[in-house]
Amino acid sequence: EAQVTQNPRYLITVTGKKLTVTCSQNMNHEYMSWYRQDPGLGLRQIYYSMNVEVTDKGDVPEGYKVSRKEKRNFPLILESPSPNQTSLYFCASMTSGSPGELFFGEGSRLTVL
Amino acid sequence: AQTVTQSQPEMSVQEAETVTLSCTYDTSESDYYLFWYKQPPSRQMILVIRQEAYKQQNATENRFSVNFQKAAKSFSLKISDSQLGDAAMYFCAYRSGSNDYKLSFGAGTTVTVRA
């Protein structure tokens, strides 16, 4: 089954404790991205990757890091989480070409105390 | 970043009735794509319908249809014969037609379906 898998689905952590949200897709998509969803703001792009070893900032990259060492994996790293990073996070991958279809993971609810 | 505006935070509809969700966007491009995504309480993001800007014909998917007004930069979603399973948050999204894979999303509209 074609899917994007994120882990963990839920996480409560404390300020400053480094954490990683993993993302893996099995569709051989070159493009992957991370979004955060906040009430009243919709989904905003954090980082994206056009291919292995190619990553770039989205609209809200501050406080986040990513890496793309393999085509299938695109982890999101919060080096020193802060309460304003409490949010719902989505990983997504997209088919090539236009208009393309964005496949989303199931979301990761992160709470930073 | 492109601006996508959904002016209705919440909408309520009676079961079997029709509801229309509004979406406007700001762009200087002529080639782009528009999408509506549904997010039920499960949080899963589900593609409902998409429209290519170069197509004049409005897209339709079963009970879901759009009214695409390119000059007005408007892209509304109509849900006909509303069902309880349609209750969800709906997001409008824009994608440039250039080699840019990013989607810009609106703030979302929560649809409640009354039995």
CSV table of C-alpha atoms in Angstrom, one decimal:
chain,number,residue,atom,x,y,z
A,1,GLU,CA,0.0,0.0,0.0
A,2,ALA,CA,1.3,3.4,-1.0
A,3,GLN,CA,1.8,5.5,2.1
A,4,VAL,CA,3.7,8.1,4.1
A,5,THR,CA,4.5,7.0,7.6
A,6,GLN,CA,5.3,9.3,10.5
A,7,ASN,CA,6.4,8.6,14.0
A,8,PRO,CA,5.7,9.3,16.7
A,9,ARG,CA,2.0,10.1,16.2
A,10,TYR,CA,1.8,11.8,19.6
A,11,LEU,CA,4.6,13.2,21.7
A,12,ILE,CA,4.8,15.4,24.9
A,13,THR,CA,8.2,16.7,25.6
A,14,VAL,CA,9.9,19.5,27.6
A,15,THR,CA,11.6,22.7,26.4
A,16,GLY,CA,15.1,22.1,25.2
A,17,LYS,CA,15.0,18.3,24.8
A,18,LYS,CA,16.0,17.4,21.3
A,19,LEU,CA,13.6,15.3,19.3
A,20,THR,CA,13.2,13.8,15.9
A,21,VAL,CA,10.0,13.0,14.0
A,22,THR,CA,10.6,10.4,11.4
A,23,CYS,CA,9.0,10.3,8.0
A,24,SER,CA,9.2,7.5,5.4
A,25,GLN,CA,7.5,7.0,2.0
A,26,ASN,CA,7.3,3.9,-0.1
A,27,MET,CA,6.3,5.5,-3.4
A,28,ASN,CA,9.8,6.5,-4.7
A,29,HIS,CA,8.8,10.1,-4.7
A,30,GLU,CA,11.6,12.6,-5.2
A,31,TYR,CA,9.8,15.5,-3.5
A,32,MET,CA,9.1,15.5,0.3
A,33,SER,CA,8.1,18.2,2.6
A,34,TRP,CA,7.1,19.1,6.2
A,35,TYR,CA,4.1,21.2,7.2
A,36,ARG,CA,2.9,22.4,10.5
A,37,GLN,CA,-0.8,23.0,11.2
A,38,ASP,CA,-2.0,25.6,13.6
A,39,PRO,CA,-5.6,26.8,14.3
A,40,GLY,CA,-6.5,29.8,12.1
A,41,LEU,CA,-3.3,29.5,10.1
A,42,GLY,CA,-3.9,26.4,8.0
A,43,LEU,CA,-0.8,24.4,7.0
A,44,ARG,CA,2.5,26.1,6.6
A,45,GLN,CA,5.6,24.6,5.0
A,46,ILE,CA,8.6,24.2,7.2
A,47,TYR,CA,11.2,22.5,4.9
A,48,TYR,CA,11.1,20.6,1.6
A,49,SER,CA,13.4,18.4,-0.4
A,50,MET,CA,13.5,18.0,-4.1
A,51,ASN,CA,15.8,14.9,-4.0
A,52,VAL,CA,18.4,13.2,-1.9
A,53,GLU,CA,20.8,15.6,-0.3
A,54,VAL,CA,18.8,18.6,-1.6
A,55,THR,CA,16.8,20.5,1.0
A,56,ASP,CA,15.5,24.0,1.3
A,57,LYS,CA,13.6,26.3,3.7
A,58,GLY,CA,9.9,26.7,3.5
A,59,ASP,CA,7.9,29.6,5.1
A,60,VAL,CA,8.5,28.8,8.8
A,61,PRO,CA,11.9,27.0,9.1
A,62,GLU,CA,13.1,28.6,12.3
A,63,GLY,CA,13.9,26.1,15.0
A,64,TYR,CA,13.8,23.1,12.7
A,65,LYS,CA,16.4,21.0,10.8
A,66,VAL,CA,15.9,18.3,8.2
A,67,SER,CA,18.1,15.8,6.3
A,68,ARG,CA,17.6,13.7,3.2
A,69,LYS,CA,20.2,11.0,3.1
A,70,GLU,CA,17.9,8.5,1.5
A,71,LYS,CA,15.1,9.0,-1.0
A,72,ARG,CA,12.5,7.4,1.2
A,73,ASN,CA,13.3,9.1,4.5
A,74,PHE,CA,12.9,12.8,5.5
A,75,PRO,CA,13.2,13.3,9.3
A,76,LEU,CA,12.3,16.5,11.0
A,77,ILE,CA,14.6,17.5,13.9
A,78,LEU,CA,13.9,19.9,16.7
A,79,GLU,CA,17.2,20.6,18.3
A,80,SER,CA,15.9,22.6,21.2
A,81,PRO,CA,12.1,22.6,21.2
A,82,SER,CA,10.2,25.5,22.6
A,83,PRO,CA,6.5,25.8,23.5
A,84,ASN,CA,5.7,27.8,20.3
A,85,GLN,CA,6.6,24.6,18.4
A,86,THR,CA,3.6,22.9,19.9
A,87,SER,CA,1.6,21.9,16.8
A,88,LEU,CA,0.3,19.2,14.5
A,89,TYR,CA,3.0,18.2,12.0
A,90,PHE,CA,2.5,16.6,8.6
A,91,CYS,CA,5.0,15.0,6.4
A,92,ALA,CA,4.1,14.7,2.7
A,93,SER,CA,5.5,13.4,-0.6
A,94,MET,CA,4.4,14.3,-4.1
A,95,THR,CA,4.3,12.6,-7.4
A,96,SER,CA,6.4,14.2,-10.2
A,97,GLY,CA,5.0,16.3,-12.9
A,98,SER,CA,1.9,18.5,-12.9
A,99,PRO,CA,-0.4,18.9,-11.2
A,100,GLY,CA,1.0,16.3,-9.0
A,101,GLU,CA,-0.6,14.7,-6.0
A,102,LEU,CA,0.5,15.3,-2.4
A,103,PHE,CA,0.4,12.3,-0.2
A,104,PHE,CA,0.2,13.1,3.5
A,105,GLY,CA,1.3,11.1,6.6
A,106,GLU,CA,-1.2,10.8,9.4
A,107,GLY,CA,0.2,13.7,11.4
A,108,SER,CA,2.2,14.0,14.6
A,109,ARG,CA,0.8,15.9,17.5
A,110,LEU,CA,3.7,17.5,19.4
A,111,THR,CA,3.3,19.3,22.7
A,112,VAL,CA,6.3,21.1,24.2
A,113,LEU,CA,5.9,22.0,27.9
B,1,ALA,CA,4.4,33.0,-0.7
B,2,GLN,CA,1.1,32.9,-2.3
B,3,THR,CA,-1.9,34.0,-0.2
B,4,VAL,CA,-4.9,31.7,0.0
B,5,THR,CA,-7.9,33.1,1.9
B,6,GLN,CA,-10.8,31.1,3.3
B,7,SER,CA,-13.1,33.7,4.8
B,8,GLN,CA,-15.5,31.3,6.5
B,9,PRO,CA,-14.1,29.7,9.6
B,10,GLU,CA,-17.2,27.6,10.1
B,11,MET,CA,-20.2,26.5,8.1
B,12,SER,CA,-23.2,24.4,9.0
B,13,VAL,CA,-25.4,22.4,6.7
B,14,GLN,CA,-28.5,20.2,7.0
B,15,GLU,CA,-28.0,16.7,5.9
B,16,ALA,CA,-29.0,16.3,2.2
B,17,GLU,CA,-28.6,20.0,1.6
B,18,THR,CA,-25.9,21.9,-0.3
B,19,VAL,CA,-23.1,24.0,1.2
B,20,THR,CA,-20.6,26.2,-0.6
B,21,LEU,CA,-17.2,27.0,0.8
B,22,SER,CA,-15.4,30.0,-0.5
B,23,CYS,CA,-11.7,30.4,-1.3
B,24,THR,CA,-9.8,33.3,-2.9
B,25,TYR,CA,-6.1,33.5,-3.8
B,26,ASP,CA,-3.6,36.0,-4.8
B,27,THR,CA,-1.3,35.4,-7.7
B,28,SER,CA,0.3,37.0,-10.7
B,29,GLU,CA,0.8,33.7,-12.5
B,30,SER,CA,-1.4,32.4,-15.3
B,31,ASP,CA,-0.5,28.8,-14.9
B,32,TYR,CA,-1.3,27.1,-11.5
B,33,TYR,CA,-3.3,24.5,-9.8
B,34,LEU,CA,-5.9,24.6,-7.1
B,35,PHE,CA,-7.0,21.9,-4.7
B,36,TRP,CA,-9.5,21.2,-2.0
B,37,TYR,CA,-8.4,18.9,0.9
B,38,LYS,CA,-10.7,17.4,3.5
B,39,GLN,CA,-9.5,16.7,7.0
B,40,PRO,CA,-11.9,14.6,9.1
B,41,PRO,CA,-11.5,14.2,12.9
B,42,SER,CA,-8.9,11.4,12.1
B,43,ARG,CA,-6.6,14.2,11.0
B,44,GLN,CA,-5.9,12.5,7.7
B,45,MET,CA,-5.6,14.9,4.8
B,46,ILE,CA,-7.7,13.7,1.8
B,47,LEU,CA,-7.6,15.2,-1.6
B,48,VAL,CA,-11.2,16.1,-2.6
B,49,ILE,CA,-10.8,17.8,-6.0
B,50,ARG,CA,-8.3,19.7,-8.1
B,51,GLN,CA,-8.5,22.2,-10.9
B,52,GLU,CA,-6.0,23.2,-13.5
B,53,ALA,CA,-6.1,26.9,-14.2
B,54,TYR,CA,-5.8,26.5,-17.9
B,55,LYS,CA,-9.0,24.4,-18.0
B,56,GLN,CA,-12.2,26.5,-18.3
B,57,GLN,CA,-14.4,23.6,-17.3
B,58,ASN,CA,-15.1,23.3,-13.6
B,59,ALA,CA,-13.9,20.1,-12.0
B,60,THR,CA,-16.5,17.7,-10.5
B,61,GLU,CA,-16.0,14.6,-8.3
B,62,ASN,CA,-19.3,13.0,-7.5
B,63,ARG,CA,-21.1,15.3,-5.0
B,64,PHE,CA,-18.2,17.7,-5.0
B,65,SER,CA,-17.8,20.4,-7.6
B,66,VAL,CA,-16.0,23.7,-7.9
B,67,ASN,CA,-16.8,27.1,-9.3
B,68,PHE,CA,-13.5,28.4,-10.7
B,69,GLN,CA,-13.5,32.1,-11.5
B,70,LYS,CA,-10.0,32.8,-12.8
B,71,ALA,CA,-10.4,36.5,-13.3
B,72,ALA,CA,-11.8,36.9,-9.8
B,73,LYS,CA,-9.2,34.5,-8.4
B,74,SER,CA,-12.0,32.6,-6.7
B,75,PHE,CA,-12.3,28.8,-6.2
B,76,SER,CA,-15.3,27.8,-4.3
B,77,LEU,CA,-16.3,24.2,-3.3
B,78,LYS,CA,-19.9,23.0,-3.5
B,79,ILE,CA,-20.9,19.9,-1.5
B,80,SER,CA,-24.2,18.6,-2.7
B,81,ASP,CA,-26.5,16.2,-0.9
B,82,SER,CA,-24.4,16.6,2.3
B,83,GLN,CA,-23.8,13.5,4.3
B,84,LEU,CA,-22.7,13.1,7.9
B,85,GLY,CA,-19.4,11.8,6.7
B,86,ASP,CA,-18.7,15.2,5.0
B,87,ALA,CA,-18.2,16.8,8.5
B,88,ALA,CA,-14.6,17.9,8.5
B,89,MET,CA,-12.3,20.8,8.0
B,90,TYR,CA,-11.7,21.7,4.4
B,91,PHE,CA,-8.6,23.4,3.1
B,92,CYS,CA,-8.1,25.2,-0.1
B,93,ALA,CA,-4.6,25.1,-1.6
B,94,TYR,CA,-2.7,26.7,-4.4
B,95,ARG,CA,0.3,25.3,-6.4
B,96,SER,CA,2.3,27.3,-8.9
B,97,GLY,CA,2.5,26.0,-12.4
B,98,SER,CA,6.3,26.6,-12.5
B,99,ASN,CA,8.6,23.9,-11.3
B,100,ASP,CA,7.6,24.5,-7.7
B,101,TYR,CA,6.1,21.6,-5.7
B,102,LYS,CA,5.0,23.8,-2.8
B,103,LEU,CA,1.3,24.0,-1.8
B,104,SER,CA,0.1,27.1,-0.1
B,105,PHE,CA,-2.9,26.5,2.1
B,106,GLY,CA,-5.8,28.6,3.4
B,107,ALA,CA,-6.8,28.7,7.1
B,108,GLY,CA,-9.5,26.1,6.6
B,109,THR,CA,-13.3,26.0,7.0
B,110,THR,CA,-14.9,23.6,9.5
B,111,VAL,CA,-18.1,22.0,8.1
B,112,THR,CA,-20.7,20.7,10.5
B,113,VAL,CA,-23.5,18.5,9.1
B,114,ARG,CA,-26.8,18.5,11.1
B,115,ALA,CA,-28.8,15.3,11.0
